[in-house]
Coordinates of C-alpha atoms and ligand atoms in Angstrom, one line a residue:
M562 CA -15.2 238.5 18.1
P563 CA -13.2 241.6 18.9
I564 CA -10.1 241.0 21.0
P565 CA -9.8 243.5 23.8
F566 CA -6.5 244.7 25.2
N567 CA -7.4 243.9 28.8
R568 CA -10.0 241.7 30.4
P569 CA -10.0 241.7 34.2
H570 CA -9.8 238.1 35.6
L571 CA -12.2 237.0 38.3
T572 CA -11.3 234.0 40.5
G573 CA -14.9 233.2 41.5
N574 CA -14.4 233.8 45.2
E575 CA -14.7 237.5 45.2
F576 CA -18.4 237.6 45.9
K577 CA -18.2 235.0 48.6
Y578 CA -15.7 237.0 50.6
I579 CA -17.5 240.3 50.0
A580 CA -20.7 238.6 51.3
Q581 CA -18.7 237.5 54.4
A582 CA -17.5 241.1 55.1
H583 CA -21.1 242.2 54.6
E584 CA -22.4 239.6 57.0
N585 CA -19.8 240.5 59.6
R586 CA -21.0 244.1 59.5
K587 CA -17.3 245.1 59.3
L588 CA -17.0 247.4 56.3
A589 CA -14.5 250.1 57.2
G590 CA -10.8 249.4 56.7
D591 CA -8.3 247.1 58.6
G592 CA -10.8 244.3 59.3
T593 CA -10.2 240.5 58.9
F594 CA -9.7 240.6 55.1
T595 CA -7.3 243.5 55.2
K596 CA -5.3 241.5 57.8
H597 CA -5.3 238.4 55.5
C598 CA -4.0 240.6 52.7
H599 CA -1.2 242.2 54.8
A600 CA -0.1 238.8 56.0
W601 CA 0.0 237.4 52.5
L602 CA 2.0 240.3 51.2
E603 CA 4.5 240.1 54.0
T604 CA 4.9 236.4 53.6
N605 CA 5.2 236.5 49.8
T606 CA 7.5 239.5 49.4
A607 CA 9.4 239.4 52.7
A608 CA 8.6 243.1 53.3
K609 CA 8.8 244.0 57.0
K610 CA 5.4 245.6 56.8
A611 CA 2.6 245.8 54.2
L612 CA -0.2 248.2 54.3
L613 CA -3.1 248.2 51.9
T614 CA -3.9 251.5 50.3
H615 CA -6.7 252.6 47.9
S616 CA -4.1 252.8 45.1
C617 CA -0.5 252.6 44.2
T618 CA -0.7 256.4 43.8
A619 CA -1.7 256.6 47.5
A620 CA 1.2 254.4 48.4
L621 CA 3.6 256.6 46.6
E622 CA 2.1 259.7 48.3
M623 CA 2.6 258.1 51.6
A624 CA 6.2 257.3 50.8
A625 CA 6.8 261.0 49.8
I626 CA 5.4 262.1 53.2
L627 CA 7.4 259.4 55.1
I628 CA 10.7 260.6 53.7
D629 CA 9.7 264.2 54.5
I630 CA 9.9 265.7 51.0
Q631 CA 10.2 269.4 51.3
P632 CA 9.7 272.1 48.6
G633 CA 12.7 272.0 46.3
D634 CA 13.8 268.4 47.2
E635 CA 14.8 266.4 44.1
I636 CA 13.8 262.9 43.3
I637 CA 15.5 261.0 40.5
M638 CA 13.3 258.8 38.3
P639 CA 12.6 257.8 34.7
S640 CA 10.3 259.9 32.4
Y641 CA 8.9 256.8 30.8
T642 CA 6.4 256.0 33.6
F643 CA 2.9 256.7 34.8
V644 CA 2.0 260.1 36.0
S645 CA 1.7 259.1 39.7
T646 CA 5.4 258.2 40.0
A647 CA 6.2 262.0 39.7
N648 CA 2.9 263.5 40.9
A649 CA 3.2 262.0 44.4
F650 CA 6.3 264.0 45.0
V651 CA 5.2 267.2 43.2
L652 CA 2.2 267.3 45.7
R653 CA 4.8 267.8 48.5
G654 CA 6.7 270.5 46.5
G655 CA 9.4 268.0 45.3
V656 CA 11.0 268.3 41.9
P657 CA 11.2 265.1 39.9
V658 CA 14.5 264.9 37.9
F659 CA 14.2 262.6 34.9
V660 CA 17.1 260.6 33.5
D661 CA 17.0 258.3 30.5
I662 CA 16.1 254.6 30.4
R663 CA 18.1 251.5 29.2
P664 CA 17.4 250.5 25.6
D665 CA 17.1 246.8 26.6
T666 CA 14.6 246.7 29.6
L667 CA 13.3 250.3 29.3
N668 CA 14.0 250.7 33.0
I669 CA 15.9 253.7 34.5
D670 CA 19.5 253.6 33.3
E671 CA 21.3 253.1 36.5
K672 CA 24.6 254.4 35.0
L673 CA 23.0 257.9 34.6
I674 CA 21.8 258.2 38.2
E675 CA 24.9 259.3 40.0
A676 CA 25.6 262.3 37.7
A677 CA 22.1 263.6 38.3
I678 CA 22.6 263.8 42.1
T679 CA 22.8 267.3 43.7
P680 CA 22.8 268.5 47.3
K681 CA 19.0 268.6 47.0
T682 CA 18.5 265.0 45.9
K683 CA 16.5 263.0 48.5
A684 CA 15.5 259.8 46.7
I685 CA 15.7 257.5 43.7
V686 CA 12.5 256.0 42.3
P687 CA 13.1 253.0 40.1
V688 CA 10.1 251.9 38.1
H689 CA 10.0 248.2 37.3
Y690 CA 8.6 248.5 33.7
A691 CA 6.5 245.5 32.6
G692 CA 7.3 243.8 35.9
V693 CA 11.0 243.4 35.0
G694 CA 13.4 244.4 37.8
C695 CA 15.6 247.5 37.6
E696 CA 19.3 247.0 38.5
M697 CA 18.6 247.2 42.2
D698 CA 22.1 246.2 43.5
V699 CA 23.6 249.2 41.7
I700 CA 20.8 251.5 42.7
M701 CA 20.9 250.5 46.4
D702 CA 24.7 251.0 46.4
I703 CA 24.4 254.5 45.0
A704 CA 21.7 255.3 47.5
K705 CA 23.8 254.1 50.4
R706 CA 26.9 256.1 49.4
H707 CA 24.8 259.3 48.9
N708 CA 22.5 258.8 51.8
L709 CA 19.3 258.7 49.6
Y710 CA 16.1 256.8 50.0
V711 CA 14.9 254.3 47.4
I712 CA 11.2 254.0 46.7
E713 CA 10.4 251.2 44.2
D714 CA 7.4 251.9 41.9
A715 CA 6.5 248.2 41.8
A716 CA 3.0 249.0 40.5
Q717 CA 3.4 246.3 37.8
G718 CA 5.8 244.1 39.8
L719 CA 3.8 241.8 42.1
M720 CA 5.2 238.2 41.8
S721 CA 8.4 239.3 40.0
T722 CA 11.8 239.0 41.5
Y723 CA 15.3 240.5 41.2
K724 CA 18.1 238.0 42.2
G725 CA 15.4 236.1 44.1
K726 CA 14.0 239.1 46.0
A727 CA 10.5 240.3 45.5
L728 CA 10.2 243.6 43.6
G729 CA 9.0 246.3 46.1
A730 CA 10.8 244.6 49.0
I731 CA 14.3 245.8 48.1
G732 CA 14.3 249.6 48.5
H733 CA 13.2 251.4 51.7
F734 CA 9.7 251.4 50.3
G735 CA 7.8 249.7 47.5
A736 CA 4.5 250.7 46.0
I737 CA 2.2 248.1 44.4
S738 CA -1.0 248.5 42.4
F739 CA -4.1 246.3 42.2
H740 CA -5.8 248.5 39.5
E741 CA -7.9 246.4 37.2
T742 CA -5.2 246.7 34.5
K743 CA -2.6 244.9 36.6
N744 CA -2.2 241.1 37.2
V745 CA -3.8 240.8 40.6
I746 CA -6.6 243.3 41.0
S747 CA -9.3 244.8 43.3
G748 CA -10.6 247.4 40.8
E749 CA -8.8 250.3 42.4
G750 CA -6.3 249.3 45.1
G751 CA -2.7 249.2 46.1
A752 CA -0.2 248.6 48.9
L753 CA 2.8 250.2 50.5
L754 CA 5.6 247.8 51.4
I755 CA 7.8 249.1 54.2
N756 CA 11.2 247.5 54.3
D757 CA 12.8 249.6 57.0
D758 CA 11.4 249.2 60.6
R759 CA 12.0 252.9 61.4
F760 CA 9.0 253.9 59.2
V761 CA 6.3 251.4 60.3
E762 CA 4.7 253.4 63.1
R763 CA 4.6 256.7 61.2
A764 CA 3.3 254.9 58.1
E765 CA 0.3 253.6 60.1
I766 CA -0.4 257.2 61.4
I767 CA -0.2 258.8 58.0
R768 CA -2.5 256.2 56.6
E769 CA -5.1 256.9 59.3
K770 CA -5.6 260.6 58.9
G771 CA -2.6 261.5 61.0
T772 CA -4.0 259.7 64.1
N773 CA -2.6 256.9 66.2
R774 CA -5.8 254.9 65.7
S775 CA -3.9 251.8 64.7
R776 CA -2.2 251.7 68.1
F777 CA -5.5 252.3 69.8
F778 CA -7.1 249.3 68.0
R779 CA -4.2 247.2 69.2
G780 CA -4.8 248.4 72.7
E781 CA -1.4 250.1 72.9
V782 CA -2.9 253.5 73.9
D783 CA -6.2 254.2 75.7
K784 CA -7.4 256.9 73.3
Y785 CA -6.5 258.0 69.9
T786 CA -5.7 261.5 68.7
W787 CA -4.2 263.7 66.0
V788 CA -0.5 263.3 66.1
D789 CA 0.9 264.0 62.6
I790 CA -0.1 265.0 59.0
G791 CA -1.8 262.3 57.1
S792 CA -4.9 261.4 55.0
S793 CA -7.3 258.5 54.5
Y794 CA -5.2 256.1 52.5
L795 CA -6.8 252.8 53.6
P796 CA -9.4 250.8 51.5
G797 CA -12.6 249.5 53.0
E798 CA -13.1 245.8 53.7
L799 CA -15.2 245.1 50.6
I800 CA -12.1 246.0 48.5
A801 CA -9.9 243.9 50.8
A802 CA -12.3 240.9 50.5
F803 CA -12.1 241.1 46.7
L804 CA -8.4 241.4 46.8
W805 CA -8.1 238.4 49.2
A806 CA -9.7 236.2 46.6
Q807 CA -7.2 237.4 44.0
L808 CA -4.1 237.1 46.2
Q809 CA -5.0 233.5 47.0
E810 CA -4.7 232.8 43.2
A811 CA -1.7 235.0 42.5
E812 CA 0.5 232.1 41.6
E813 CA -2.0 230.5 39.2
I814 CA -2.7 233.9 37.6
T815 CA 1.0 234.4 37.0
K816 CA 1.4 231.0 35.6
E817 CA -1.4 231.5 33.1
R818 CA 0.0 234.9 32.1
L819 CA 3.5 233.5 31.6
R820 CA 1.9 230.8 29.3
I821 CA 0.5 233.6 27.1
W822 CA 3.7 235.7 27.2
D823 CA 5.9 232.7 26.3
Q824 CA 3.6 231.9 23.3
Y825 CA 3.8 235.4 22.0
H826 CA 7.5 235.4 22.4
H827 CA 7.7 232.2 20.3
E828 CA 5.2 233.4 17.7
L829 CA 7.1 236.7 17.2
A830 CA 10.6 235.2 16.9
E831 CA 10.3 235.0 13.2
F832 CA 9.5 238.8 12.9
E833 CA 12.5 239.6 14.9
R834 CA 14.7 237.4 12.8
K835 CA 13.5 239.4 9.7
G836 CA 14.4 242.6 11.4
L837 CA 10.7 243.8 11.6
I838 CA 10.5 244.2 15.4
R839 CA 12.5 243.8 18.6
R840 CA 11.0 241.6 21.3
P841 CA 11.3 242.2 25.0
I842 CA 14.7 241.5 26.6
M843 CA 14.7 239.8 30.0
P844 CA 17.9 239.9 32.1
L845 CA 18.7 236.4 33.5
H846 CA 18.8 237.6 37.1
T847 CA 15.2 238.8 37.0
Q848 CA 12.1 236.6 36.9
H849 CA 9.2 238.6 35.5
N850 CA 5.4 238.2 36.1
A851 CA 4.2 238.5 32.5
H852 CA 2.5 241.8 33.2
M853 CA 3.0 243.0 29.7
Y854 CA 3.9 241.8 26.2
Y855 CA 5.4 244.7 24.2
M856 CA 7.4 244.9 21.0
L857 CA 9.4 247.7 19.3
F858 CA 8.9 248.6 15.7
N859 CA 11.6 250.2 13.6
S860 CA 9.7 253.5 13.4
L861 CA 6.6 255.4 14.4
E862 CA 5.2 254.9 10.9
E863 CA 5.6 251.1 11.0
R864 CA 3.9 251.0 14.4
T865 CA 1.0 253.1 13.1
E866 CA 0.6 250.8 10.1
A867 CA 0.6 247.7 12.4
I868 CA -2.1 249.3 14.6
D869 CA -4.2 250.0 11.6
R870 CA -3.9 246.5 10.3
M871 CA -4.8 245.0 13.7
R872 CA -7.8 247.4 14.3
K873 CA -9.3 246.3 11.0
K874 CA -9.3 242.7 12.5
E875 CA -10.9 244.0 15.7
I876 CA -7.7 243.5 17.7
N877 CA -6.9 246.3 20.1
P878 CA -3.2 246.8 20.7
V879 CA -2.1 250.0 22.5
F880 CA 1.0 252.0 22.9
H881 CA 2.1 253.3 26.3
Y882 CA 3.3 256.4 28.1
V883 CA 3.7 259.9 26.7
P884 CA 7.1 260.6 28.4
L885 CA 6.4 262.8 31.4
H886 CA 9.1 265.4 30.6
S887 CA 7.2 266.3 27.5
S888 CA 3.8 266.5 29.2
P889 CA 2.3 269.9 30.2
A890 CA 2.6 269.2 34.0
G891 CA 6.0 267.6 33.5
L892 CA 7.3 270.8 31.8
K893 CA 6.0 272.9 34.7
F894 CA 7.0 270.8 37.7
C895 CA 10.0 268.7 36.7
R896 CA 13.4 268.9 35.1
T897 CA 15.5 266.6 33.1
H898 CA 19.2 265.6 33.5
G899 CA 21.0 264.9 30.3
S900 CA 19.5 263.7 27.1
L901 CA 16.3 261.6 27.1
S902 CA 16.8 260.4 23.6
V903 CA 16.3 256.7 24.3
T904 CA 13.0 257.5 26.1
E905 CA 11.8 259.7 23.3
D906 CA 12.8 257.2 20.6
L907 CA 11.3 254.0 22.3
A908 CA 8.0 255.7 23.3
D909 CA 7.2 256.2 19.7
R910 CA 8.0 252.7 18.6
L911 CA 6.5 250.6 21.4
L912 CA 3.3 248.6 21.1
R913 CA 1.6 246.4 23.7
L914 CA -0.4 243.3 22.7
P915 CA -3.6 242.0 24.4
L916 CA -2.6 239.9 27.4
W917 CA -5.2 238.6 29.9
Y918 CA -6.0 235.4 31.8
G919 CA -7.7 232.9 29.4
L920 CA -6.6 234.6 26.2
Q921 CA -6.5 231.9 23.5
D922 CA -6.0 234.0 20.3
I923 CA -2.3 234.5 20.5
Q924 CA -1.6 233.1 17.0
T925 CA -4.4 235.3 15.5
V926 CA -3.1 238.4 17.2
S927 CA 0.5 237.6 16.2
A928 CA -0.4 236.9 12.6
A929 CA -2.4 240.2 12.3
I930 CA 0.6 242.4 13.0
F931 CA 2.0 242.2 9.5
D932 CA -0.9 240.7 7.6
Ligands
PLP182 C1 -0.6 251.5 37.3 C2 0.6 252.3 37.7 C3 0.6 253.2 38.7 C4 -0.7 253.7 39.4 O1 -1.4 252.7 40.0 P1 -2.8 253.1 40.7 O2 -3.0 251.9 41.6 O3 -3.8 253.2 39.6 O4 -2.6 254.3 41.5 C5 1.8 253.9 39.1 N1 3.0 253.6 38.5 C6 3.0 252.6 37.5 C7 4.4 252.3 36.9 C8 1.9 252.0 37.1 O5 2.0 251.1 36.1

């Protein structure tokens, strides 16, 4: 049997809730299931306000509008991330400024941020790679001293913590993804976490096409109208119904993924001792959600050989991001600050192993890497 890289997990209650939404004849956004999801996210992350979006990409775009990114404004972020981290700001005319990552966690190197700040800098966007927290205390302190916003790309970070705080609930904003490749899913889906009260009302407006419809539904105004820029960023109730089934099992999903992660970590210890690979490094003050199991080979050649060996056994490992600063759009719309040598080096040597709810073949996968 081939072993796929990802296999979306279904809890069994998705259809039941979708049928309920169907029966209620409430299919547009912000119905009962959306409210359940908002309440769950606010309770479990301690965010001041959670708003479902149709993707993490949409949540990042909302954040870029909320902090009023103007053409030429700079946003400091890692290059080793998904396209949307940068694209959300480029859409507003902003210029992502890439700095290098830490060799241990592959997260933005917080020591390089301050030197990249210019009078045009408006925000820092830490990306919690593999659901492992960035050094948020340092980043929040830099932001405070330079009057910058912090938008956490917590796409991979639901159920992870940094010093006990949920990822996504530490900066001014956090963006979460429920894409089917993440831990808790709704096919496509996301949420914006708002951790600063000042932005809540405008966030609701931007999410509802620039109207004050949310206030109208709450009976706070007697008609709704166009009051600001915005777009349609909210998912329909069928998506929210699906997501509600998943959120109710988030803890169980995380536990099962951690079981698999820990077993990989155990199986691969021997290869690390022999100097063949480096396993993930987890700082003690972060608790991760087992979003990903990756390893680093000593060279691109050794990684290519391992992929070939595994594919022959019908196992499908995959590498990850092409650093954004070397992509065609990255070259056009962004700039770098300082050397990105760690990013370039690690991107070539990283490989991710299959990790999904119910995966039993951890020994088979591990053994296939060098056999
Ligand atoms: C998955 C991911 C995104 C995009 O999420 P969508 O919900 O697909 O828009 C953004 N950033 C990171 C780091 C991701 O892993």
